mmCIF file with all atom_site columns, C-alpha atoms in Angstrom:
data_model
loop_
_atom_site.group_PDB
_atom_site.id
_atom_site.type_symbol
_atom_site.label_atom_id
_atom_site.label_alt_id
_atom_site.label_comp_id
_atom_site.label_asym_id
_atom_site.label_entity_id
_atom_site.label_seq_id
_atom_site.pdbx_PDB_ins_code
_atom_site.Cartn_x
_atom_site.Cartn_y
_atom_site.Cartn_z
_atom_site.occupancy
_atom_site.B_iso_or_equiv
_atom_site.pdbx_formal_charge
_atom_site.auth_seq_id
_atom_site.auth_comp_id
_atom_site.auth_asym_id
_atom_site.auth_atom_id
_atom_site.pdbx_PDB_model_num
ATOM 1   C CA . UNK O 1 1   ? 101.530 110.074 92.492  1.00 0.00 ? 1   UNK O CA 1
ATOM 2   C CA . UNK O 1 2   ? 103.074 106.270 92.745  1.00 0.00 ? 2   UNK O CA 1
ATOM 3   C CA . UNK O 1 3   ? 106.146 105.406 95.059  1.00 0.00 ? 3   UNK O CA 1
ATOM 4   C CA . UNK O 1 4   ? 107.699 102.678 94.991  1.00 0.00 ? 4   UNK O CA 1
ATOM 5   C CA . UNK O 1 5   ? 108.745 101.376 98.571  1.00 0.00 ? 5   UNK O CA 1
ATOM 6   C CA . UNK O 1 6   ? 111.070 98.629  99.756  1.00 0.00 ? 6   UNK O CA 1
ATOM 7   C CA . UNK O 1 7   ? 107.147 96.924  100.329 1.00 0.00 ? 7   UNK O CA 1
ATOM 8   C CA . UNK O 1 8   ? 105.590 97.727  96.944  1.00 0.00 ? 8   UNK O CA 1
ATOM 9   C CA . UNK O 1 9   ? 104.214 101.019 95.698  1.00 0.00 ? 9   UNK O CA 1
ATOM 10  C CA . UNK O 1 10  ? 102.419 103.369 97.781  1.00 0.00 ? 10  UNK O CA 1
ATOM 11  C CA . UNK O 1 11  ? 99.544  106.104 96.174  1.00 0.00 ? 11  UNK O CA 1
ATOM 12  C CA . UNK O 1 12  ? 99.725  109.470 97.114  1.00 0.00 ? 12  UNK O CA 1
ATOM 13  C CA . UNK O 1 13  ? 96.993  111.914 96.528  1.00 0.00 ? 13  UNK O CA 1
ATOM 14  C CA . UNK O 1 14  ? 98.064  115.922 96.310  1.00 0.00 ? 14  UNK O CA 1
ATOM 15  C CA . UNK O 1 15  ? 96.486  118.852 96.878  1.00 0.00 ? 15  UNK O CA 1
ATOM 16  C CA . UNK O 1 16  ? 99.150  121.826 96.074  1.00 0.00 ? 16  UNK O CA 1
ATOM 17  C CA . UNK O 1 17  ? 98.661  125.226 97.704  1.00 0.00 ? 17  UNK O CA 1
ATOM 18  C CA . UNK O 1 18  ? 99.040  128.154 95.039  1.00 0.00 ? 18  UNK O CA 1
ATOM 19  C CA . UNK O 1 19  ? 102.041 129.566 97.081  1.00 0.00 ? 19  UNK O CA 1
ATOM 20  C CA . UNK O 1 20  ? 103.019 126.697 99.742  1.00 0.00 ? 20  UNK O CA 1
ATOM 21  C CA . UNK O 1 21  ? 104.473 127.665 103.332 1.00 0.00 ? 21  UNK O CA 1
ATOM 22  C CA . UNK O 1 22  ? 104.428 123.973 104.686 1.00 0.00 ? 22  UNK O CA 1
ATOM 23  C CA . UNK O 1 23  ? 104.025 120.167 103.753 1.00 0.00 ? 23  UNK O CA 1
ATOM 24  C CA . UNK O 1 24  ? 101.706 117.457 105.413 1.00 0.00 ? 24  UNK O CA 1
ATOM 25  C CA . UNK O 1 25  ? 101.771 114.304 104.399 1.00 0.00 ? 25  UNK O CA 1
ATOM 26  C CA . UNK O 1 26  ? 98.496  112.386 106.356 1.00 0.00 ? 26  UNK O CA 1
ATOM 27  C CA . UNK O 1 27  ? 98.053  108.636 106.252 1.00 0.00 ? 27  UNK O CA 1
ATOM 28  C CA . UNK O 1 28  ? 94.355  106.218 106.756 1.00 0.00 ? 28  UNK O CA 1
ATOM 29  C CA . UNK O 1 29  ? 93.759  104.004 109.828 1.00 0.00 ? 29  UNK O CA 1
ATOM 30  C CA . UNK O 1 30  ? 94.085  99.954  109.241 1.00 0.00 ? 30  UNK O CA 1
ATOM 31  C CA . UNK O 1 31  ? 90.666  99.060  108.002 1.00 0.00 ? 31  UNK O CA 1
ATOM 32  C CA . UNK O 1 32  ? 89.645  102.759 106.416 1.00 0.00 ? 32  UNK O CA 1
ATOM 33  C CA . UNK O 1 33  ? 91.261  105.459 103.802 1.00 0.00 ? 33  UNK O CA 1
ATOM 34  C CA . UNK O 1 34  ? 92.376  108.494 102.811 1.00 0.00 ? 34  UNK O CA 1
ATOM 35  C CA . UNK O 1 35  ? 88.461  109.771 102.151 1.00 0.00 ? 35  UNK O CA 1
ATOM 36  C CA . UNK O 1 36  ? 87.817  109.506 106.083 1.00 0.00 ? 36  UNK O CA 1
ATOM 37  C CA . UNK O 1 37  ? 85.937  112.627 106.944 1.00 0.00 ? 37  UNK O CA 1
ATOM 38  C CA . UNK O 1 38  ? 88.611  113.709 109.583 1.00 0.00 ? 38  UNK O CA 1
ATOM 39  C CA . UNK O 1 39  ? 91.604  113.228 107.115 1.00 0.00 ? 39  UNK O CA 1
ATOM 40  C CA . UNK O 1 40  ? 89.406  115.550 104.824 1.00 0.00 ? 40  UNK O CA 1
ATOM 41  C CA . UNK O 1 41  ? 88.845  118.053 107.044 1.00 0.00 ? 41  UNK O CA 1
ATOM 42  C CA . UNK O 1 42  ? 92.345  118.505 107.811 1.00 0.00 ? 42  UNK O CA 1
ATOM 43  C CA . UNK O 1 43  ? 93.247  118.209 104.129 1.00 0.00 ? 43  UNK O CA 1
ATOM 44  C CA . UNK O 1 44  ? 90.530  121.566 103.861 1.00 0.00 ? 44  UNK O CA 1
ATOM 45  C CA . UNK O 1 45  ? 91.598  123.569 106.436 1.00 0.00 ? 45  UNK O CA 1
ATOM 46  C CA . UNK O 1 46  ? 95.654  122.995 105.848 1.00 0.00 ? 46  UNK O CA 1
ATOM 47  C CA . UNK O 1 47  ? 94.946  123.804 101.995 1.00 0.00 ? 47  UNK O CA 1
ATOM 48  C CA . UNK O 1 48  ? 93.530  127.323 103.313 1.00 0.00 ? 48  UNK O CA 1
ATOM 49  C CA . UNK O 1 49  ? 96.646  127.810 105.343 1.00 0.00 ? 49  UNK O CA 1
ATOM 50  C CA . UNK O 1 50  ? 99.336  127.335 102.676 1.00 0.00 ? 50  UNK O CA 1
ATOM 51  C CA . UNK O 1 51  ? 99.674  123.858 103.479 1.00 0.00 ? 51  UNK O CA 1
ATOM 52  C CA . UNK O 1 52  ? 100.040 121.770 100.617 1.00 0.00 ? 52  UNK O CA 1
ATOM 53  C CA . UNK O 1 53  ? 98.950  118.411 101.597 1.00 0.00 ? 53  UNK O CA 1
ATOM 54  C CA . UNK O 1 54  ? 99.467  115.037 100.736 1.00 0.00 ? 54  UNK O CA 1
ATOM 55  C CA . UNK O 1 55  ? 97.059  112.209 101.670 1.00 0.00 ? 55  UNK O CA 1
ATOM 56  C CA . UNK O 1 56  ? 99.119  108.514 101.008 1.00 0.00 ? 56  UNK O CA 1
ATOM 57  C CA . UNK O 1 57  ? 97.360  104.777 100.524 1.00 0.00 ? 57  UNK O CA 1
ATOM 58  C CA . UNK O 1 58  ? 100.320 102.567 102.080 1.00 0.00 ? 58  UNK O CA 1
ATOM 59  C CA . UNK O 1 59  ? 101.093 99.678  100.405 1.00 0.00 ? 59  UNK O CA 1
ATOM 60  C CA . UNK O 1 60  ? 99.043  96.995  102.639 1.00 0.00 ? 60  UNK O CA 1
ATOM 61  C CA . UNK O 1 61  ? 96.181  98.972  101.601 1.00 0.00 ? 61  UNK O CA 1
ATOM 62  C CA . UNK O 1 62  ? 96.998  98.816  97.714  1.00 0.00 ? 62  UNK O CA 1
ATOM 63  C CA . UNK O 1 63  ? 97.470  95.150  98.186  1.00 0.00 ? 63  UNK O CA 1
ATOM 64  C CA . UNK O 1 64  ? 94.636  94.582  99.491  1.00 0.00 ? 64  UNK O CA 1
ATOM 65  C CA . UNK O 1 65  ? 95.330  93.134  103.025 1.00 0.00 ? 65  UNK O CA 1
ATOM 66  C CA . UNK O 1 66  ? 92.556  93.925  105.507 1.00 0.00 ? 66  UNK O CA 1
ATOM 67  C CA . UNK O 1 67  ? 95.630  94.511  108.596 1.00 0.00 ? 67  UNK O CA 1
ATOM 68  C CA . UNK O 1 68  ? 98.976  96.718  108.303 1.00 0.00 ? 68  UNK O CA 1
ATOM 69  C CA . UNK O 1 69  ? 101.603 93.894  109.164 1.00 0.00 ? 69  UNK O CA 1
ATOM 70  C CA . UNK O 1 70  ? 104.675 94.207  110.427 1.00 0.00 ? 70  UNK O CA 1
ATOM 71  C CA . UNK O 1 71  ? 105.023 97.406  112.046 1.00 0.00 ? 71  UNK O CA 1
ATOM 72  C CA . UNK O 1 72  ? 108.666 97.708  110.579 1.00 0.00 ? 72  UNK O CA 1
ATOM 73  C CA . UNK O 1 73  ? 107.914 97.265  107.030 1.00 0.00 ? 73  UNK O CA 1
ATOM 74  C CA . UNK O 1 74  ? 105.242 99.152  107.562 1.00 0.00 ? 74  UNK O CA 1
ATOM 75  C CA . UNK O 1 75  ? 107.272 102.247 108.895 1.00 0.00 ? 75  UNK O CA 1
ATOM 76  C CA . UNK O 1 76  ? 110.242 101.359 106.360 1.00 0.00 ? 76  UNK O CA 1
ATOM 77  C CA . UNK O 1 77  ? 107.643 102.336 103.509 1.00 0.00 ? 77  UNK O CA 1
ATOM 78  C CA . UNK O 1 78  ? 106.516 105.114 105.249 1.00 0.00 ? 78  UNK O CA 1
ATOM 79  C CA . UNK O 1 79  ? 110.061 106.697 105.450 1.00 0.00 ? 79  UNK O CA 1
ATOM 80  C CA . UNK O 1 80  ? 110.905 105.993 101.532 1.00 0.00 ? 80  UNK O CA 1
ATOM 81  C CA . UNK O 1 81  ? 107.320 107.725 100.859 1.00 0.00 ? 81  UNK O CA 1
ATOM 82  C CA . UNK O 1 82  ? 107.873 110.878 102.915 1.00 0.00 ? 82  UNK O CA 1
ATOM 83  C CA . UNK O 1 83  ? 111.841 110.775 101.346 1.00 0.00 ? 83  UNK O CA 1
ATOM 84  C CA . UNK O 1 84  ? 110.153 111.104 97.589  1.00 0.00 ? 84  UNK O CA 1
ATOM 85  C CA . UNK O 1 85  ? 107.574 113.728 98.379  1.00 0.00 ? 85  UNK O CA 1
ATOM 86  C CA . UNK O 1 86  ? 110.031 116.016 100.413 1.00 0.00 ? 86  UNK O CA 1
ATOM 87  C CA . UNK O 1 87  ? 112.242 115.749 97.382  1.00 0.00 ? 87  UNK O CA 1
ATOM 88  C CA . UNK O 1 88  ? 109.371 116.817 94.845  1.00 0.00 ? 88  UNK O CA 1
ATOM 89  C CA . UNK O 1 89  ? 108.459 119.716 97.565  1.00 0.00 ? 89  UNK O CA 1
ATOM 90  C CA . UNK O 1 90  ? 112.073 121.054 98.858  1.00 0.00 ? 90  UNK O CA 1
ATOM 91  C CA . UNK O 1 91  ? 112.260 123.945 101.466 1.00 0.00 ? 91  UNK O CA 1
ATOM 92  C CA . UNK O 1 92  ? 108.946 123.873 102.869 1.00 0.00 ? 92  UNK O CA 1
ATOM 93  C CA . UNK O 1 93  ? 108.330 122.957 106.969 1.00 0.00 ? 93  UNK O CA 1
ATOM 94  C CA . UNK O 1 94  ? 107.498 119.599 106.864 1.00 0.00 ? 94  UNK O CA 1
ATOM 95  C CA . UNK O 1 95  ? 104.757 117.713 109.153 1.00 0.00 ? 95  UNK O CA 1
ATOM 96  C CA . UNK O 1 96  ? 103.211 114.217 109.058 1.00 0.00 ? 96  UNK O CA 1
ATOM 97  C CA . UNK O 1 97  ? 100.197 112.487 110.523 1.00 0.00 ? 97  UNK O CA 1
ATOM 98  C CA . UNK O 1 98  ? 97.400  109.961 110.190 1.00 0.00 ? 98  UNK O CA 1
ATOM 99  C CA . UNK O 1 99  ? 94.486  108.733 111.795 1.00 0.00 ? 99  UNK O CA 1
ATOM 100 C CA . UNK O 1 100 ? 94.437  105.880 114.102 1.00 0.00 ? 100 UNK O CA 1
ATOM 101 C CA . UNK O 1 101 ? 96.878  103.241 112.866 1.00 0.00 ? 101 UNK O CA 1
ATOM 102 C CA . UNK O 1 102 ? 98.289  105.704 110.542 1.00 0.00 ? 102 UNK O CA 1
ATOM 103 C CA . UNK O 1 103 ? 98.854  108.285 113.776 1.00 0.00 ? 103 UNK O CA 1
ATOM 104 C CA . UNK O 1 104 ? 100.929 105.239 115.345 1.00 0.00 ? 104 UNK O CA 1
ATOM 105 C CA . UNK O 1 105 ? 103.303 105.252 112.382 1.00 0.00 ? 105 UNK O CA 1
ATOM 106 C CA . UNK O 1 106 ? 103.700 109.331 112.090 1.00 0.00 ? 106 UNK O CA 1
ATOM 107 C CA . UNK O 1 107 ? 104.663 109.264 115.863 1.00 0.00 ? 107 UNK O CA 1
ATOM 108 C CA . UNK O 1 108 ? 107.136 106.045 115.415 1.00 0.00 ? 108 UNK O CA 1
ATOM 109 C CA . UNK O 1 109 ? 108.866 107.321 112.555 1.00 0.00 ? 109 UNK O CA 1
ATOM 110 C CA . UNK O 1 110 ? 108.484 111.107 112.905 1.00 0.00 ? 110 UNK O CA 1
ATOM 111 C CA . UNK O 1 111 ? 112.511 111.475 114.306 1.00 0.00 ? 111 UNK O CA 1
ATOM 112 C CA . UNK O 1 112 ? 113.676 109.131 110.731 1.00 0.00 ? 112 UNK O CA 1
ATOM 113 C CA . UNK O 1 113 ? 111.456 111.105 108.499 1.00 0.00 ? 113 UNK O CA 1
ATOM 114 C CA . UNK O 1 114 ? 112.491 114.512 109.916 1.00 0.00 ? 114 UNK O CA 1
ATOM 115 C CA . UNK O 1 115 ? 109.336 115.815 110.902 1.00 0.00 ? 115 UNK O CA 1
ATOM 116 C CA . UNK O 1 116 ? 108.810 119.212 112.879 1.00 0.00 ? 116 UNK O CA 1
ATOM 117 C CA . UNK O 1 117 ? 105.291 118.471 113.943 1.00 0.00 ? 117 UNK O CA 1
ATOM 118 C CA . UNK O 1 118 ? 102.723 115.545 114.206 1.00 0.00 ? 118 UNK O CA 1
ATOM 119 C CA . UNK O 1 119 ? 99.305  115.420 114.201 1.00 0.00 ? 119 UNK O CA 1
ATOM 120 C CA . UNK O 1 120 ? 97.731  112.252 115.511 1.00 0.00 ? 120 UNK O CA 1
ATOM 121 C CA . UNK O 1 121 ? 94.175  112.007 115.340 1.00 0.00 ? 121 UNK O CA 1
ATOM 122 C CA . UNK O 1 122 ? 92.151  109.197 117.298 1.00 0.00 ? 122 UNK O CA 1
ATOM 123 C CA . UNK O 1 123 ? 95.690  107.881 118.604 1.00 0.00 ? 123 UNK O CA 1
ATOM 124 C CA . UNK O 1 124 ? 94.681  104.354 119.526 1.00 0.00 ? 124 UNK O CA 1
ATOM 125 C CA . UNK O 1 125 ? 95.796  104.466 122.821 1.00 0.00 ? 125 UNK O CA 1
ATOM 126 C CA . UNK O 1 126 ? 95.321  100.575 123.858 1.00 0.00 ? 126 UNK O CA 1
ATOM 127 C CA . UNK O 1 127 ? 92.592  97.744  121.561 1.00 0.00 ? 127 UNK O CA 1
ATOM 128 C CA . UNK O 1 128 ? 89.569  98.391  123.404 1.00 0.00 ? 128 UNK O CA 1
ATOM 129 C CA . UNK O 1 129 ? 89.108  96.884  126.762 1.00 0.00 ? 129 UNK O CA 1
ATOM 130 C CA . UNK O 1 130 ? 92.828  96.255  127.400 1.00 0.00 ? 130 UNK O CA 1
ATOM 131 C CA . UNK O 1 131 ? 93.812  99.271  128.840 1.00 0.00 ? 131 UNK O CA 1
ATOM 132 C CA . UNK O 1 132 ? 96.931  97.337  129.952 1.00 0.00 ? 132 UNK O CA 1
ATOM 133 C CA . UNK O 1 133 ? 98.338  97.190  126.605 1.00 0.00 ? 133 UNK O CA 1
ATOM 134 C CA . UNK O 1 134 ? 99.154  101.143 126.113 1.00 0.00 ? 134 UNK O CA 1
ATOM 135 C CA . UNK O 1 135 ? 100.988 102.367 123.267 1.00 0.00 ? 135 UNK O CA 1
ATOM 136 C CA . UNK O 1 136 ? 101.813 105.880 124.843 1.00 0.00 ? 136 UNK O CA 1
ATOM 137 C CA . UNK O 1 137 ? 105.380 104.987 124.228 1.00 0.00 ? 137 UNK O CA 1
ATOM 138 C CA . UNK O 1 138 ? 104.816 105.373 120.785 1.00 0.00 ? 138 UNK O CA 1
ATOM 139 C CA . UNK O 1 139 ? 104.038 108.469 121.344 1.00 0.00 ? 139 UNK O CA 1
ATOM 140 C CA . UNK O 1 140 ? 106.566 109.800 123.421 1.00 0.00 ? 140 UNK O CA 1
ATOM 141 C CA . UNK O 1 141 ? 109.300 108.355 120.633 1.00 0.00 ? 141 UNK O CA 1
ATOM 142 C CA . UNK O 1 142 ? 108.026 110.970 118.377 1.00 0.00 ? 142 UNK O CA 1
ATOM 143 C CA . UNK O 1 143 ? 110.660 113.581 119.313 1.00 0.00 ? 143 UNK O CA 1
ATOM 144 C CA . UNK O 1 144 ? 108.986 116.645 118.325 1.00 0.00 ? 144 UNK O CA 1
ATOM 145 C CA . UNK O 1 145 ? 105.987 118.772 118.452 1.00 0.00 ? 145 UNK O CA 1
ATOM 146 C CA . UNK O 1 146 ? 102.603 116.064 118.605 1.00 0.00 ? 146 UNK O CA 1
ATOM 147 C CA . UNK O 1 147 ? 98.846  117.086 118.868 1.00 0.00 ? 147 UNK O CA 1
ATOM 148 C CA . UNK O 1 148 ? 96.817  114.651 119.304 1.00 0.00 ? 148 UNK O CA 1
ATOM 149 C CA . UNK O 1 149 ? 92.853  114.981 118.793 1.00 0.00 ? 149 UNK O CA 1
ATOM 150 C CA . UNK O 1 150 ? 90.632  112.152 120.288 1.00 0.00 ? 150 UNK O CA 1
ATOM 151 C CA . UNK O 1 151 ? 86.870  112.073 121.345 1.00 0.00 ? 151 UNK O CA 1
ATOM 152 C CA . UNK O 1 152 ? 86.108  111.097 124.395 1.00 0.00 ? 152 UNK O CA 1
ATOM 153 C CA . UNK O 1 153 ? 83.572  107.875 123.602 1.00 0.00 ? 153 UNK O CA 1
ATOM 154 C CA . UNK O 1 154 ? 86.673  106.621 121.944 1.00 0.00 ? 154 UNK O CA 1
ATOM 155 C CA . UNK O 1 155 ? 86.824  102.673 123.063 1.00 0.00 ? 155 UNK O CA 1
ATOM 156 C CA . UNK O 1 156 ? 90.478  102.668 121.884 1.00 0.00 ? 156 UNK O CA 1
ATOM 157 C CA . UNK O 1 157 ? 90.929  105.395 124.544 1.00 0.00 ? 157 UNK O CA 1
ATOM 158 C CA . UNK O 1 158 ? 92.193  108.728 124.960 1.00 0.00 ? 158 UNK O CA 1
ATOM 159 C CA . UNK O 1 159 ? 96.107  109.763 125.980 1.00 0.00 ? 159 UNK O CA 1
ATOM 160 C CA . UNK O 1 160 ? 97.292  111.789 128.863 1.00 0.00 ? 160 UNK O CA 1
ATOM 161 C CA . UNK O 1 161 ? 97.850  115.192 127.905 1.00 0.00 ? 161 UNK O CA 1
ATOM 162 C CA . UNK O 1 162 ? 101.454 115.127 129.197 1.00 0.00 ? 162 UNK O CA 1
ATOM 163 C CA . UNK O 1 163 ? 102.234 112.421 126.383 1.00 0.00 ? 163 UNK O CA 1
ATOM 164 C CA . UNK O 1 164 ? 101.606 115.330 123.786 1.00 0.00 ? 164 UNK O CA 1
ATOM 165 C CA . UNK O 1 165 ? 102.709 118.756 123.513 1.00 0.00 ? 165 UNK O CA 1
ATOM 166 C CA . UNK O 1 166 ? 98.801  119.059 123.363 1.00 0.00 ? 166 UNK O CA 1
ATOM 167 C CA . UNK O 1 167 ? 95.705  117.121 123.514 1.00 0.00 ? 167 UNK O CA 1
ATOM 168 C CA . UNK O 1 168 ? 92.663  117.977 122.548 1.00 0.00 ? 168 UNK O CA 1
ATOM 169 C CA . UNK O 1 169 ? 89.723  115.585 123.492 1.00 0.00 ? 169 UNK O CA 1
ATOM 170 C CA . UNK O 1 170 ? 86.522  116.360 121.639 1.00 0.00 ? 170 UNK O CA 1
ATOM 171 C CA . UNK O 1 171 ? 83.168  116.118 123.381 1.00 0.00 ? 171 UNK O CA 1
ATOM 172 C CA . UNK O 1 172 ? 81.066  112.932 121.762 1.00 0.00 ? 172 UNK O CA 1
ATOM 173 C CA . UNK O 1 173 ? 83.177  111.866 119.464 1.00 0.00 ? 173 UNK O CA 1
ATOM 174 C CA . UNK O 1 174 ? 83.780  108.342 118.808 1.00 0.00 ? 174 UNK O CA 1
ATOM 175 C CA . UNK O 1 175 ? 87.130  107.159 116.929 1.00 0.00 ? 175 UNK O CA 1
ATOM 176 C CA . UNK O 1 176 ? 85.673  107.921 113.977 1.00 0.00 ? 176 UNK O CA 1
ATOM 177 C CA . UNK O 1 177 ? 85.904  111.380 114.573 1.00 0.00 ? 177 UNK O CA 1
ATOM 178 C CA . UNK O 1 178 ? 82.962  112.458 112.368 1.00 0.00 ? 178 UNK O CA 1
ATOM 179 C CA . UNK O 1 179 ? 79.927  114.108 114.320 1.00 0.00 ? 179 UNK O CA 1
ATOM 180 C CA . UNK O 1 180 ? 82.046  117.527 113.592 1.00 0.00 ? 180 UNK O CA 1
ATOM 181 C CA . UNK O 1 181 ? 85.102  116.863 111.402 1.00 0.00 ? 181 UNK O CA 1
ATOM 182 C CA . UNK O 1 182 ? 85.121  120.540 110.182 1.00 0.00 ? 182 UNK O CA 1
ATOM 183 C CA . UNK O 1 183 ? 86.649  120.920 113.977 1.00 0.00 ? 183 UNK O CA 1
ATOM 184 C CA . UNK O 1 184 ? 88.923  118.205 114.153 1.00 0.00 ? 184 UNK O CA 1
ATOM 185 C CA . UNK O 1 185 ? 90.590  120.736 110.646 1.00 0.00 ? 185 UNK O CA 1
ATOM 186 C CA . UNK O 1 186 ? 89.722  123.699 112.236 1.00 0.00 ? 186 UNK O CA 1
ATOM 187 C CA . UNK O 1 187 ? 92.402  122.471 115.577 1.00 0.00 ? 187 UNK O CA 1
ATOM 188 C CA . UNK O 1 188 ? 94.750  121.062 113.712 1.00 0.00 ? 188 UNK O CA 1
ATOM 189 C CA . UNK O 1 189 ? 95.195  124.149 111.106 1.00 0.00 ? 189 UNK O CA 1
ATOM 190 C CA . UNK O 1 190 ? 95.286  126.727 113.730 1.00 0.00 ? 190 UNK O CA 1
ATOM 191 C CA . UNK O 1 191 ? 98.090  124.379 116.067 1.00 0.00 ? 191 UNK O CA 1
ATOM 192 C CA . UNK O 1 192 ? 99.916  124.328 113.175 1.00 0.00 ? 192 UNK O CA 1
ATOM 193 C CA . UNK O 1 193 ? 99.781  127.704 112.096 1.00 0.00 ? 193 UNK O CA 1
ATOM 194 C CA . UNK O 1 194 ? 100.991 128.856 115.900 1.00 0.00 ? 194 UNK O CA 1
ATOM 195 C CA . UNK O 1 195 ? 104.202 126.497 115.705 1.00 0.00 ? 195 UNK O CA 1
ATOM 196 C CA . UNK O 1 196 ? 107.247 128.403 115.251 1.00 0.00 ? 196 UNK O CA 1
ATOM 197 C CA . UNK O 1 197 ? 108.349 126.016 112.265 1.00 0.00 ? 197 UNK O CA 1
ATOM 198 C CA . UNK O 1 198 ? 105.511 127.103 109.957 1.00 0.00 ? 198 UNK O CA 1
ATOM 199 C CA . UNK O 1 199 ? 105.170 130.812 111.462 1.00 0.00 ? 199 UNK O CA 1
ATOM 200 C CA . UNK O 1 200 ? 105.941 133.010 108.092 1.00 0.00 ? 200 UNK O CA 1
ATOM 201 C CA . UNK O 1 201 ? 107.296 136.500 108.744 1.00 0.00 ? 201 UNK O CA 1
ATOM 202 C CA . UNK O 1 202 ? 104.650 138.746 110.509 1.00 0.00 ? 202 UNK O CA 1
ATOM 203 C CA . UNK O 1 203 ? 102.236 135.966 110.927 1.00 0.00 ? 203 UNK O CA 1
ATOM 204 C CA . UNK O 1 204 ? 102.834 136.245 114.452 1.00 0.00 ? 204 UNK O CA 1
ATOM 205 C CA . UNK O 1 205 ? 101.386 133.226 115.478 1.00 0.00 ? 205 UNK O CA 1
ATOM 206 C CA . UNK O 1 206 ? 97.958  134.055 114.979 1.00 0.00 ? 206 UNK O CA 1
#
């Protein structure tokens, strides 16, 4: 599916559960795309779920440009994206997420977008080697539920657990996330699935 955004048209790529109890809607990193193993593995383990899931090329990406931009227009486009698909998908519990970059702008625009969960996966905490420069304000601004998976050789870093509602830090794993990306689905499904937003009657959380 094509969007257009107030920064030029964004791609998104659907996979539809037969009978859907939730939306995701995932985004890439700056410099990678929707095929990244982790995103995959999510995308697998959602589908089996309910989830129908939604994997979306931003607009810098379709362009071209090897860097996101503004941050604003970035999120802007991000918001009108989200806006179309809920529209196409009505009713269902809604969650967003991305790797990397693309966790940055779930957790910045999670409150505008309305979503009831996030899943950030290899949050870039700070550019590697300035541990000054932390971006755990971004996720704190999220305003709702927010795992966030990260290994713990990632150079970009790893958050505190009490920036998420939980954190789970995944032995040898780089930012990539891709020694064992069939567990980076594997948390994020089953977090999900325990949420009170995308419980469905009887489930009882488990």
């Amino acid at each position: 599916m094509e969007f257009a955004t107030p920064h030029g048209p964004a791609l998104a790529e659907v996979d539809e559960a037969a009978d859907p109890r939730l939306l995701l809607v995932l985004t890439h990193g700056s410099a990678g795309g929707v095929e990244a193993p982790d995103l995959l593995a999510v995308r697998d383990a959602v589908l089996a779920i309910g989830g129908t899931v939604a994997r979306v090329v931003q607009p810098f990406r379709l362009r071209g440009a090897r860097a996101p931009g503004s941050a604003v227009k970035q999120d802007e486009a991000w918001i009108a994206v989200v806006a179309e698909l809920r529209k196409r998908y009505p009713g269902l519990p809604f969650a967003q997420g991305g790797r990397s970059n693309g966790a940055r702008v779930a957790c910045r625009t999670a409150r505008a977008a309305g979503a009831e969960a996030v899943i950030a996966l290899a949050f870039p905490l700070h550019p590697p080697s300035r541990p000054d420069r932390s971006r755990a304000d971004e996720l704190r601004q999220a305003g709702t539920e927010v795992l966030v998976i990260n290994g713990d050789r990632d150079p970009f870093g790893v958050p505190e657990a009490a920036d998420a509602t939980r954190l789970v830090v995944l032995p040898g794993e780089g930012h990539d996330l891709n020694r064992n990306p069939a567990q980076v689905g594997e948390e994020a499904a089953r977090w999900l699935r325990g949420l009170p937003a995308f419980r469905t009657p009887g489930a009882g959380g488990t």
